[in-house]
CSV table of N, CA and C in Angstrom, one decimal:
chain,number,residue,atom,x,y,z
A,254,MET,N,112.0,62.5,63.4
A,254,MET,CA,112.7,62.9,62.5
A,254,MET,C,113.6,62.5,61.2
A,255,LYS,N,113.7,61.1,61.0
A,255,LYS,CA,114.0,60.5,60.2
A,255,LYS,C,112.9,60.5,59.1
A,256,ARG,N,111.7,60.4,59.5
A,256,ARG,CA,110.6,60.4,58.7
A,256,ARG,C,110.2,61.3,58.1
A,257,LEU,N,110.5,62.5,58.6
A,257,LEU,CA,110.2,63.9,58.3
A,257,LEU,C,111.4,64.5,57.6
A,258,GLY,N,112.6,63.7,57.6
A,258,GLY,CA,113.6,64.3,56.9
A,258,GLY,C,114.4,65.5,57.9
A,259,ILE,N,114.2,65.8,59.0
A,259,ILE,CA,114.8,66.9,60.1
A,259,ILE,C,116.1,66.3,60.2
A,260,PRO,N,117.0,67.2,60.0
A,260,PRO,CA,118.3,66.8,60.5
A,260,PRO,C,118.7,67.1,61.8
A,261,ALA,N,119.6,66.6,62.8
A,261,ALA,CA,119.4,67.5,64.0
A,261,ALA,C,121.2,67.3,64.5
A,262,THR,N,121.5,67.7,65.3
A,262,THR,CA,122.9,67.5,66.0
A,262,THR,C,123.0,67.1,67.7
A,263,ILE,N,123.5,66.1,67.9
A,263,ILE,CA,123.4,65.4,69.2
A,263,ILE,C,124.8,65.8,69.7
A,264,PHE,N,124.7,66.7,70.7
A,264,PHE,CA,126.3,66.9,71.3
A,264,PHE,C,126.3,65.8,72.7
A,265,VAL,N,127.4,65.1,72.7
A,265,VAL,CA,127.2,64.0,73.6
A,265,VAL,C,128.4,63.9,74.7
A,266,VAL,N,127.8,63.6,76.1
A,266,VAL,CA,129.0,63.4,76.9
A,266,VAL,C,129.6,62.2,76.7
A,267,THR,N,130.9,62.3,76.2
A,267,THR,CA,131.4,61.1,76.0
A,267,THR,C,131.5,59.7,77.3
A,268,SER,N,131.8,60.5,78.3
A,268,SER,CA,132.0,59.3,79.6
A,268,SER,C,130.6,58.7,80.0
A,269,THR,N,129.4,59.3,79.3
A,269,THR,CA,128.1,58.5,79.7
A,269,THR,C,127.6,57.8,78.6
A,270,VAL,N,128.3,57.9,77.4
A,270,VAL,CA,128.0,56.8,76.5
A,270,VAL,C,127.6,55.6,76.8
A,271,GLY,N,126.5,54.6,76.9
A,271,GLY,CA,126.1,53.8,77.3
A,271,GLY,C,126.1,53.2,78.6
A,272,ALA,N,125.8,54.5,79.4
A,272,ALA,CA,125.3,54.4,80.8
A,272,ALA,C,124.0,54.3,80.9
A,273,THR,N,123.7,53.3,82.5
A,273,THR,CA,122.3,52.9,82.4
A,273,THR,C,122.1,53.5,83.6
A,274,ALA,N,120.5,53.8,83.8
A,274,ALA,CA,120.0,54.5,84.9
A,274,ALA,C,120.4,53.6,86.0
A,275,GLU,N,120.3,52.5,86.0
A,275,GLU,CA,120.7,51.4,86.9
A,275,GLU,C,122.1,51.5,87.7
A,276,SER,N,122.9,52.2,87.0
A,276,SER,CA,124.1,52.3,87.3
A,276,SER,C,124.3,53.5,88.4
A,277,GLY,N,123.2,54.5,88.2
A,277,GLY,CA,123.2,55.6,89.3
A,277,GLY,C,124.3,56.5,88.5
A,278,ARG,N,124.6,56.6,87.5
A,278,ARG,CA,125.4,57.5,87.1
A,278,ARG,C,124.8,58.6,86.1
A,279,VAL,N,123.7,58.2,85.6
A,279,VAL,CA,122.8,59.0,84.6
A,279,VAL,C,121.2,58.6,85.1
A,280,GLY,N,120.1,59.6,85.1
A,280,GLY,CA,119.3,59.8,85.4
A,280,GLY,C,118.3,58.7,84.5
A,281,THR,N,118.7,58.8,83.2
A,281,THR,CA,118.0,57.9,82.0
A,281,THR,C,119.2,56.9,81.4
A,282,THR,N,118.8,56.1,80.8
A,282,THR,CA,119.8,55.3,79.8
A,282,THR,C,120.3,56.0,78.7
A,283,HIS,N,121.7,56.0,78.6
A,283,HIS,CA,122.0,56.8,77.5
A,283,HIS,C,122.2,55.7,76.3
A,284,PHE,N,122.4,56.3,75.1
A,284,PHE,CA,122.5,55.2,73.8
A,284,PHE,C,124.0,54.9,74.0
A,285,ASN,N,124.3,53.9,73.5
A,285,ASN,CA,125.6,53.4,73.2
A,285,ASN,C,126.7,53.8,72.1
A,286,TRP,N,127.4,53.3,71.9
A,286,TRP,CA,128.5,53.7,70.7
A,286,TRP,C,127.8,52.7,69.7
A,287,LYS,N,127.4,51.7,69.5
A,287,LYS,CA,126.7,51.0,68.5
A,287,LYS,C,125.3,51.8,67.8
A,288,GLN,N,124.4,52.0,69.0
A,288,GLN,CA,123.5,53.2,68.5
A,288,GLN,C,123.7,54.1,67.7
A,289,ALA,N,125.3,55.1,68.4
A,289,ALA,CA,125.3,56.1,67.9
A,289,ALA,C,125.7,56.1,66.5
A,290,ARG,N,126.5,55.2,66.1
A,290,ARG,CA,126.9,55.0,64.8
A,290,ARG,C,125.8,54.7,63.9
A,291,GLU,N,124.7,54.1,64.3
A,291,GLU,CA,123.4,54.0,63.4
A,291,GLU,C,123.2,55.2,63.2
A,292,MET,N,122.7,55.8,64.4
A,292,MET,CA,122.3,57.4,64.2
A,292,MET,C,123.2,58.4,63.4
A,293,GLN,N,124.4,58.2,63.4
A,293,GLN,CA,125.3,59.2,62.5
A,293,GLN,C,125.2,58.3,61.0
A,294,GLN,N,125.3,57.0,61.1
A,294,GLN,CA,124.9,57.0,59.7
A,294,GLN,C,123.8,56.9,58.8
A,295,SER,N,122.9,57.6,59.8
A,295,SER,CA,121.3,57.7,59.1
A,295,SER,C,121.4,58.5,58.0
A,296,GLY,N,122.5,59.7,58.3
A,296,GLY,CA,122.3,61.0,57.2
A,296,GLY,C,121.5,62.2,58.1
A,297,ILE,N,120.8,61.8,58.9
A,297,ILE,CA,120.0,62.5,59.9
A,297,ILE,C,120.4,63.3,61.1
A,298,ILE,N,121.4,62.5,62.0
A,298,ILE,CA,121.8,62.7,63.2
A,298,ILE,C,123.0,62.9,63.1
A,299,ASP,N,123.8,64.0,63.3
A,299,ASP,CA,125.4,64.6,63.5
A,299,ASP,C,125.7,64.3,64.6
A,300,ILE,N,126.8,63.8,65.0
A,300,ILE,CA,126.9,63.5,66.6
A,300,ILE,C,128.2,64.5,66.6
A,301,HIS,N,128.2,65.4,68.0
A,301,HIS,CA,129.9,66.0,68.0
A,301,HIS,C,129.7,66.2,69.5
A,302,SER,N,131.1,67.0,69.7
A,302,SER,CA,131.4,66.8,71.2
A,302,SER,C,130.5,67.7,72.5
A,303,HIS,N,129.9,67.1,73.8
A,303,HIS,CA,129.7,68.1,74.6
A,303,HIS,C,130.6,68.0,75.7
A,304,SER,N,131.8,67.8,75.4
A,304,SER,CA,132.8,67.5,76.7
A,304,SER,C,132.8,65.7,77.2
A,305,HIS,N,134.0,65.4,77.7
A,305,HIS,CA,133.8,64.5,78.2
A,305,HIS,C,133.0,63.9,79.5
A,306,THR,N,133.1,65.0,80.4
A,306,THR,CA,132.3,64.8,81.7
A,306,THR,C,131.2,66.0,82.2
A,307,HIS,N,130.7,66.6,81.3
A,307,HIS,CA,130.0,67.9,81.2
A,307,HIS,C,130.2,68.5,82.6
A,308,ARG,N,131.4,69.5,83.0
A,308,ARG,CA,131.5,70.1,83.7
A,308,ARG,C,131.8,71.9,83.4
A,309,ASP,N,131.5,72.5,84.0
A,309,ASP,CA,131.8,73.9,83.8
A,309,ASP,C,132.9,74.1,83.6
A,310,MET,N,133.2,74.7,81.9
A,310,MET,CA,134.9,74.7,81.4
A,310,MET,C,135.4,75.8,82.1
A,311,THR,N,134.9,76.8,82.5
A,311,THR,CA,135.2,78.1,82.7
A,311,THR,C,136.1,77.9,84.3
A,312,SER,N,135.5,76.7,85.1
A,312,SER,CA,136.0,76.6,86.4
A,312,SER,C,137.1,75.6,86.0
A,313,LEU,N,137.7,75.2,85.3
A,313,LEU,CA,138.3,73.9,85.2
A,313,LEU,C,140.0,74.6,85.2
A,314,SER,N,141.0,73.8,85.1
A,314,SER,CA,142.5,74.1,85.0
A,314,SER,C,142.6,74.0,83.9
A,315,PRO,N,143.6,74.7,83.3
A,315,PRO,CA,144.1,74.3,81.8
A,315,PRO,C,144.4,73.0,81.2
A,316,ALA,N,144.9,72.1,82.2
A,316,ALA,CA,144.9,70.9,81.8
A,316,ALA,C,143.5,69.9,81.5
A,317,GLN,N,142.7,70.2,82.6
A,317,GLN,CA,141.1,69.6,82.9
A,317,GLN,C,140.5,70.1,81.6
A,318,VAL,N,140.7,71.4,81.2
A,318,VAL,CA,140.1,71.8,80.1
A,318,VAL,C,140.4,71.4,78.8
A,319,GLN,N,141.8,71.2,78.2
A,319,GLN,CA,142.1,70.2,77.5
A,319,GLN,C,142.1,68.7,77.3
A,320,GLU,N,142.1,68.1,78.6
A,320,GLU,CA,141.4,66.8,78.7
A,320,GLU,C,140.0,66.8,78.4
A,321,GLU,N,139.1,67.8,78.7
A,321,GLU,CA,137.9,67.6,78.3
A,321,GLU,C,137.9,67.7,76.8
A,322,LEU,N,138.2,68.6,76.2
A,322,LEU,CA,138.2,69.1,74.8
A,322,LEU,C,139.0,67.7,74.1
A,323,ARG,N,140.0,67.1,74.3
A,323,ARG,CA,140.5,66.5,73.3
A,323,ARG,C,140.1,64.7,73.4
A,324,LEU,N,139.8,64.4,74.6
A,324,LEU,CA,139.6,63.0,75.0
A,324,LEU,C,137.9,62.8,74.8
A,325,SER,N,137.1,63.8,74.6
A,325,SER,CA,135.9,63.7,74.2
A,325,SER,C,136.0,63.9,72.5
A,326,ARG,N,136.7,64.5,71.9
A,326,ARG,CA,136.8,64.6,70.4
A,326,ARG,C,137.5,63.3,69.7
A,327,TYR,N,138.6,62.5,70.5
A,327,TYR,CA,139.3,61.3,70.5
A,327,TYR,C,138.1,60.0,70.1
A,328,LEU,N,137.3,60.2,71.4
A,328,LEU,CA,136.7,59.0,71.8
A,328,LEU,C,135.5,58.8,70.5
A,329,ILE,N,135.1,60.0,70.3
A,329,ILE,CA,133.9,60.3,69.1
A,329,ILE,C,134.5,60.1,67.4
A,330,GLU,N,135.6,60.6,67.3
A,330,GLU,CA,136.1,59.9,66.0
A,330,GLU,C,136.6,58.5,66.1
A,331,LYS,N,137.1,58.3,67.1
A,331,LYS,CA,137.7,56.7,67.0
A,331,LYS,C,136.4,55.7,67.0
A,332,ASN,N,135.1,56.0,67.7
A,332,ASN,CA,133.9,55.2,67.9
A,332,ASN,C,132.9,55.5,66.8
A,333,LEU,N,133.0,56.6,66.1
A,333,LEU,CA,131.9,56.8,65.1
A,333,LEU,C,133.0,56.9,63.7
A,334,VAL,N,134.1,56.7,63.5
A,334,VAL,CA,134.8,57.0,62.4
A,334,VAL,C,134.6,58.0,61.5
A,335,LYS,N,134.6,59.3,62.1
A,335,LYS,CA,134.3,60.6,61.5
A,335,LYS,C,135.2,62.0,61.8
A,336,ASN,N,135.2,62.7,61.6
A,336,ASN,CA,135.8,64.2,61.9
A,336,ASN,C,134.7,64.9,63.3
A,337,CYS,N,135.1,64.9,64.2
A,337,CYS,CA,134.2,65.8,65.1
A,337,CYS,C,135.0,67.1,65.3
A,338,TYR,N,134.2,68.3,64.9
A,338,TYR,CA,134.7,69.6,64.7
A,338,TYR,C,134.0,70.3,65.3
A,339,VAL,N,132.6,70.0,65.9
A,339,VAL,CA,132.1,71.0,66.7
A,339,VAL,C,132.2,70.6,68.3
A,340,PHE,N,131.9,71.8,69.1
A,340,PHE,CA,132.1,71.4,70.5
A,340,PHE,C,130.8,72.4,71.0
A,341,SER,N,129.9,71.9,72.0
A,341,SER,CA,129.3,72.7,72.7
A,341,SER,C,129.5,72.8,73.9
A,342,TYR,N,129.4,73.7,74.3
A,342,TYR,CA,129.9,74.2,76.0
A,342,TYR,C,129.0,73.5,76.9
A,343,PRO,N,129.0,72.8,77.9
A,343,PRO,CA,128.2,72.3,79.0
A,343,PRO,C,127.8,73.8,79.4
A,344,PHE,N,126.6,73.7,79.7
A,344,PHE,CA,126.0,74.8,80.4
A,344,PHE,C,126.1,76.2,79.8
A,345,GLY,N,126.5,76.2,78.6
A,345,GLY,CA,127.0,77.4,77.8
A,345,GLY,C,128.1,78.2,78.3
A,346,LYS,N,128.8,77.7,79.5
A,346,LYS,CA,129.9,78.6,79.9
A,346,LYS,C,131.3,78.1,79.1
A,347,TYR,N,131.8,79.7,78.8
A,347,TYR,CA,133.1,79.5,78.2
A,347,TYR,C,133.5,81.0,78.2
A,348,ASN,N,135.0,81.0,77.8
A,348,ASN,CA,135.4,82.3,78.2
A,348,ASN,C,136.8,82.5,77.0
A,349,ALA,N,137.6,83.4,76.7
A,349,ALA,CA,138.1,83.5,75.7
A,349,ALA,C,139.4,82.5,75.8
A,350,THR,N,139.6,82.0,77.1
A,350,THR,CA,140.6,80.9,77.1
A,350,THR,C,140.1,79.5,77.0
A,351,THR,N,138.9,79.1,77.4
A,351,THR,CA,138.2,78.0,76.9
A,351,THR,C,138.3,77.9,75.2
A,352,SER,N,137.8,79.3,74.7
A,352,SER,CA,137.6,79.1,73.1
A,352,SER,C,139.1,79.0,72.2
A,353,GLN,N,140.0,79.6,73.0
A,353,GLN,CA,141.4,79.5,72.4
A,353,GLN,C,141.9,78.1,72.3
A,354,TYR,N,141.5,77.1,73.6
A,354,TYR,CA,141.9,75.7,73.8
A,354,TYR,C,141.3,74.9,72.7
A,355,ALA,N,139.7,75.6,72.5
A,355,ALA,CA,138.8,74.6,71.8
A,355,ALA,C,139.2,74.5,70.4
A,356,ARG,N,139.7,75.8,70.2
A,356,ARG,CA,140.3,76.3,68.7
A,356,ARG,C,141.7,75.2,68.6
A,357,ALA,N,142.6,75.3,69.6
A,357,ALA,CA,143.9,74.3,69.4
A,357,ALA,C,143.5,73.0,69.5
A,358,ALA,N,142.3,72.4,69.8
A,358,ALA,CA,142.2,71.0,69.9
A,358,ALA,C,141.5,70.8,68.4
A,359,GLY,N,141.2,71.6,67.8
A,359,GLY,CA,140.7,71.4,66.3
A,359,GLY,C,139.1,71.4,66.1
A,360,TYR,N,138.6,72.0,67.3
A,360,TYR,CA,136.8,72.3,66.8
A,360,TYR,C,137.2,73.4,66.3
A,361,ARG,N,136.4,73.6,64.8
A,361,ARG,CA,135.8,74.8,64.0
A,361,ARG,C,134.7,75.4,64.2
A,362,MET,N,133.8,74.7,65.5
A,362,MET,CA,132.7,75.6,65.7
A,362,MET,C,132.5,75.0,67.4
A,363,GLN,N,132.0,76.2,67.9
A,363,GLN,CA,131.8,76.5,69.3
A,363,GLN,C,130.3,77.0,69.5
A,364,ILE,N,129.4,75.8,70.2
A,364,ILE,CA,128.0,76.2,70.4
A,364,ILE,C,127.7,76.7,71.8
A,365,LEU,N,127.1,77.6,71.8
A,365,LEU,CA,126.8,78.3,73.0
A,365,LEU,C,125.6,78.2,73.4
A,366,VAL,N,125.1,78.5,74.6
A,366,VAL,CA,123.8,78.5,75.0
A,366,VAL,C,123.7,80.3,75.1
A,367,ASN,N,122.3,80.4,74.1
A,367,ASN,CA,122.1,82.0,74.2
A,367,ASN,C,121.9,82.6,75.3
A,368,TYR,N,121.2,82.2,76.3
A,368,TYR,CA,120.8,82.8,77.5
A,368,TYR,C,122.0,83.1,78.3
A,369,ALA,N,123.5,82.1,78.3
A,369,ALA,CA,124.5,82.5,79.1
A,369,ALA,C,125.4,83.8,79.2
A,370,GLU,N,125.1,84.2,77.7
A,370,GLU,CA,125.6,85.6,77.5
A,370,GLU,C,124.9,86.8,77.2
A,371,SER,N,123.6,86.5,76.5
A,371,SER,CA,122.6,87.5,76.4
A,371,SER,C,121.4,87.7,77.3
A,372,GLY,N,121.4,86.8,78.5
A,372,GLY,CA,120.1,86.8,79.1
A,372,GLY,C,118.9,86.5,78.6
A,373,GLN,N,119.0,86.3,77.4
A,373,GLN,CA,117.6,85.9,76.5
A,373,GLN,C,117.4,84.6,76.3
A,374,ASP,N,116.6,83.9,76.6
A,374,ASP,CA,116.7,82.4,75.8
A,374,ASP,C,115.9,82.3,74.7
A,375,TYR,N,115.8,81.1,73.7
A,375,TYR,CA,115.0,81.0,72.7
A,375,TYR,C,115.3,81.8,71.5
A,376,LEU,N,116.7,81.9,71.1
A,376,LEU,CA,117.4,82.9,70.0
A,376,LEU,C,117.6,81.8,68.8
A,377,ALA,N,117.5,81.8,67.9
A,377,ALA,CA,118.3,81.0,66.9
A,377,ALA,C,119.7,81.3,66.6
A,378,ASN,N,120.2,80.8,65.9
A,378,ASN,CA,121.8,80.6,65.6
A,378,ASN,C,122.0,82.2,64.9
A,379,ASN,N,122.2,83.1,65.8
A,379,ASN,CA,123.0,84.2,65.7
A,379,ASN,C,124.7,84.1,65.7
A,380,THR,N,125.1,84.4,64.6
A,380,THR,CA,126.6,84.6,64.8
A,380,THR,C,127.5,85.4,65.6
A,381,LYS,N,128.0,85.2,66.3
A,381,LYS,CA,128.8,86.0,67.0
A,381,LYS,C,130.2,86.6,66.6
A,382,ALA,N,131.1,85.3,65.9
A,382,ALA,CA,132.3,85.6,65.5
A,382,ALA,C,132.5,84.6,63.9
A,383,GLY,N,132.0,85.4,63.3
A,383,GLY,CA,132.2,84.7,61.5
A,383,GLY,C,131.1,83.2,62.1
A,384,ILE,N,131.8,82.2,61.7
A,384,ILE,CA,131.0,80.8,61.8
A,384,ILE,C,131.7,79.9,63.1
A,385,GLU,N,132.5,80.6,63.8
A,385,GLU,CA,133.0,79.9,65.2
A,385,GLU,C,132.1,79.6,66.1
A,386,HIS,N,131.5,80.8,66.4
A,386,HIS,CA,130.2,80.5,67.5
A,386,HIS,C,129.1,80.9,67.1
A,387,PHE,N,128.1,79.8,67.7
A,387,PHE,CA,126.6,79.7,67.3
A,387,PHE,C,126.0,79.6,68.8
A,388,THR,N,124.7,80.3,68.7
A,388,THR,CA,123.8,79.7,69.9
A,388,THR,C,123.2,78.5,69.8
A,389,ARG,N,122.4,78.0,70.6
A,389,ARG,CA,121.7,76.7,70.5
A,389,ARG,C,120.9,76.5,71.6
A,390,LEU,N,119.5,75.7,71.2
A,390,LEU,CA,118.3,75.7,72.1
A,390,LEU,C,118.9,74.4,72.9
A,391,THR,N,118.5,74.6,74.0
A,391,THR,CA,118.7,73.3,75.0
A,391,THR,C,117.4,72.5,74.9
A,392,VAL,N,117.7,71.3,74.7
A,392,VAL,CA,116.6,70.2,74.6
A,392,VAL,C,116.9,69.2,75.4
A,393,THR,N,116.0,68.8,76.2
A,393,THR,CA,116.2,67.5,77.3
A,393,THR,C,115.4,66.4,77.0
A,394,GLY,N,115.2,65.2,77.5
A,394,GLY,CA,114.8,64.1,77.2
A,394,GLY,C,113.6,64.3,77.7
A,395,SER,N,113.1,64.9,78.5
A,395,SER,CA,112.0,65.0,79.1
A,395,SER,C,110.9,65.8,78.2
A,396,GLN,N,111.3,66.5,76.7
A,396,GLN,CA,110.6,67.3,76.1
A,396,GLN,C,110.0,66.1,75.4
A,397,THR,N,108.5,66.4,74.9
A,397,THR,CA,108.2,66.0,74.1
A,397,THR,C,108.1,66.7,72.4
A,398,ALA,N,107.8,66.2,71.7
A,398,ALA,CA,108.1,66.6,70.2
A,398,ALA,C,107.1,68.0,69.9
A,399,GLU,N,105.8,68.0,70.8
A,399,GLU,CA,105.1,69.3,70.4
A,399,GLU,C,105.9,70.3,71.4
A,400,ASP,N,106.6,70.2,72.6
A,400,ASP,CA,107.3,71.0,73.3
A,400,ASP,C,108.6,71.5,72.2
A,401,LEU,N,109.2,70.7,71.5
A,401,LEU,CA,110.0,71.0,70.9
A,401,LEU,C,109.8,72.2,69.6
A,402,PHE,N,108.9,71.4,69.1
A,402,PHE,CA,108.0,72.3,68.2
A,402,PHE,C,108.0,73.7,68.7
A,403,LYS,N,107.3,73.7,69.6
A,403,LYS,CA,106.9,75.2,70.1
A,403,LYS,C,108.2,76.0,70.3
A,404,MET,N,109.2,75.6,71.3
A,404,MET,CA,110.4,75.8,71.0
A,404,MET,C,111.2,76.8,70.1
A,405,ILE,N,111.1,75.8,68.8
A,405,ILE,CA,111.8,76.3,67.8
A,405,ILE,C,110.9,77.4,67.2
A,406,ASP,N,109.7,77.7,67.4
A,406,ASP,CA,108.6,78.5,67.0
A,406,ASP,C,109.0,79.5,67.7
A,407,ILE,N,109.3,79.6,68.8
A,407,ILE,CA,109.7,80.7,69.6
A,407,ILE,C,110.8,81.3,69.1
A,408,ALA,N,112.1,80.4,68.9
A,408,ALA,CA,113.2,81.2,68.7
A,408,ALA,C,113.1,81.7,67.6
A,409,VAL,N,112.3,81.2,66.5
A,409,VAL,CA,112.5,82.0,65.2
A,409,VAL,C,111.9,83.4,65.3
A,410,GLU,N,110.6,83.4,66.0
A,410,GLU,CA,109.9,84.7,66.2
A,410,GLU,C,110.7,85.7,67.0
A,411,ASN,N,111.4,85.2,67.9
A,411,ASN,CA,112.3,86.1,68.9
A,411,ASN,C,113.3,86.5,67.9
A,412,THR,N,114.0,85.7,67.2
A,412,THR,CA,115.1,86.3,66.5
A,412,THR,C,114.6,87.1,65.0
A,413,LYS,N,113.7,87.1,64.5
A,413,LYS,CA,113.0,87.9,63.8
A,413,LYS,C,112.8,89.0,64.4
A,414,LYS,N,112.2,89.4,65.5
A,414,LYS,CA,111.8,90.3,66.3
A,414,LYS,C,113.3,91.5,66.6
A,415,LEU,N,114.2,90.6,66.9
A,415,LEU,CA,115.7,91.2,67.3
A,415,LEU,C,116.4,91.6,66.1
A,416,ASP,N,116.2,91.0,65.1
A,416,ASP,CA,116.8,91.4,63.9
A,416,ASP,C,116.1,92.6,63.0
A,417,GLY,N,114.8,93.0,63.6
A,417,GLY,CA,114.0,93.7,62.5
A,417,GLY,C,113.0,93.2,61.8
A,418,ARG,N,113.2,91.8,61.5
A,418,ARG,CA,112.3,91.5,60.3
A,418,ARG,C,111.0,91.3,60.4
A,419,ASN,N,110.1,91.4,59.5
A,419,ASN,CA,108.7,91.4,59.8
A,419,ASN,C,108.4,90.0,59.9
A,420,THR,N,107.4,89.8,61.0
A,420,THR,CA,107.2,88.3,61.4
A,420,THR,C,106.0,87.9,60.9
A,421,GLN,N,105.4,88.4,59.8
A,421,GLN,CA,104.6,87.8,59.1
A,421,GLN,C,104.9,86.5,58.3
């Protein structure tokens, strides 16, 4: 991505930063805060919040939702010396209450998973409420670069079809 100048955002689960596969907490070793700083400073990677523990936000108590939002934001801002203003919902699950809490915690953008609400996967960023809510594509560590490019192509084509644009 750096070689091609393709920017990307990584939504980090702050409780697993630096966790190793050997610890049994994660399936594959995760980058640490030093590596996160290096990525952030590259100008190619932007790091924002995916919660502190990656739980379904709609199943948590109000206090737990606020902790997930605020603790993850605090850790990112403290460790990366940057303003963290984007939150990506784990599993794409959100509701009016979680959205309100995210706003109150200082997040200006909330990222959703397109299929969680629409039933359709592979849609590019379609705004739902101004610039506050956007959809995202889910990229996993097991996907190859070819898989990612194919997913992006599908998303662009599907979005064009839904928007009624010519796909030529």
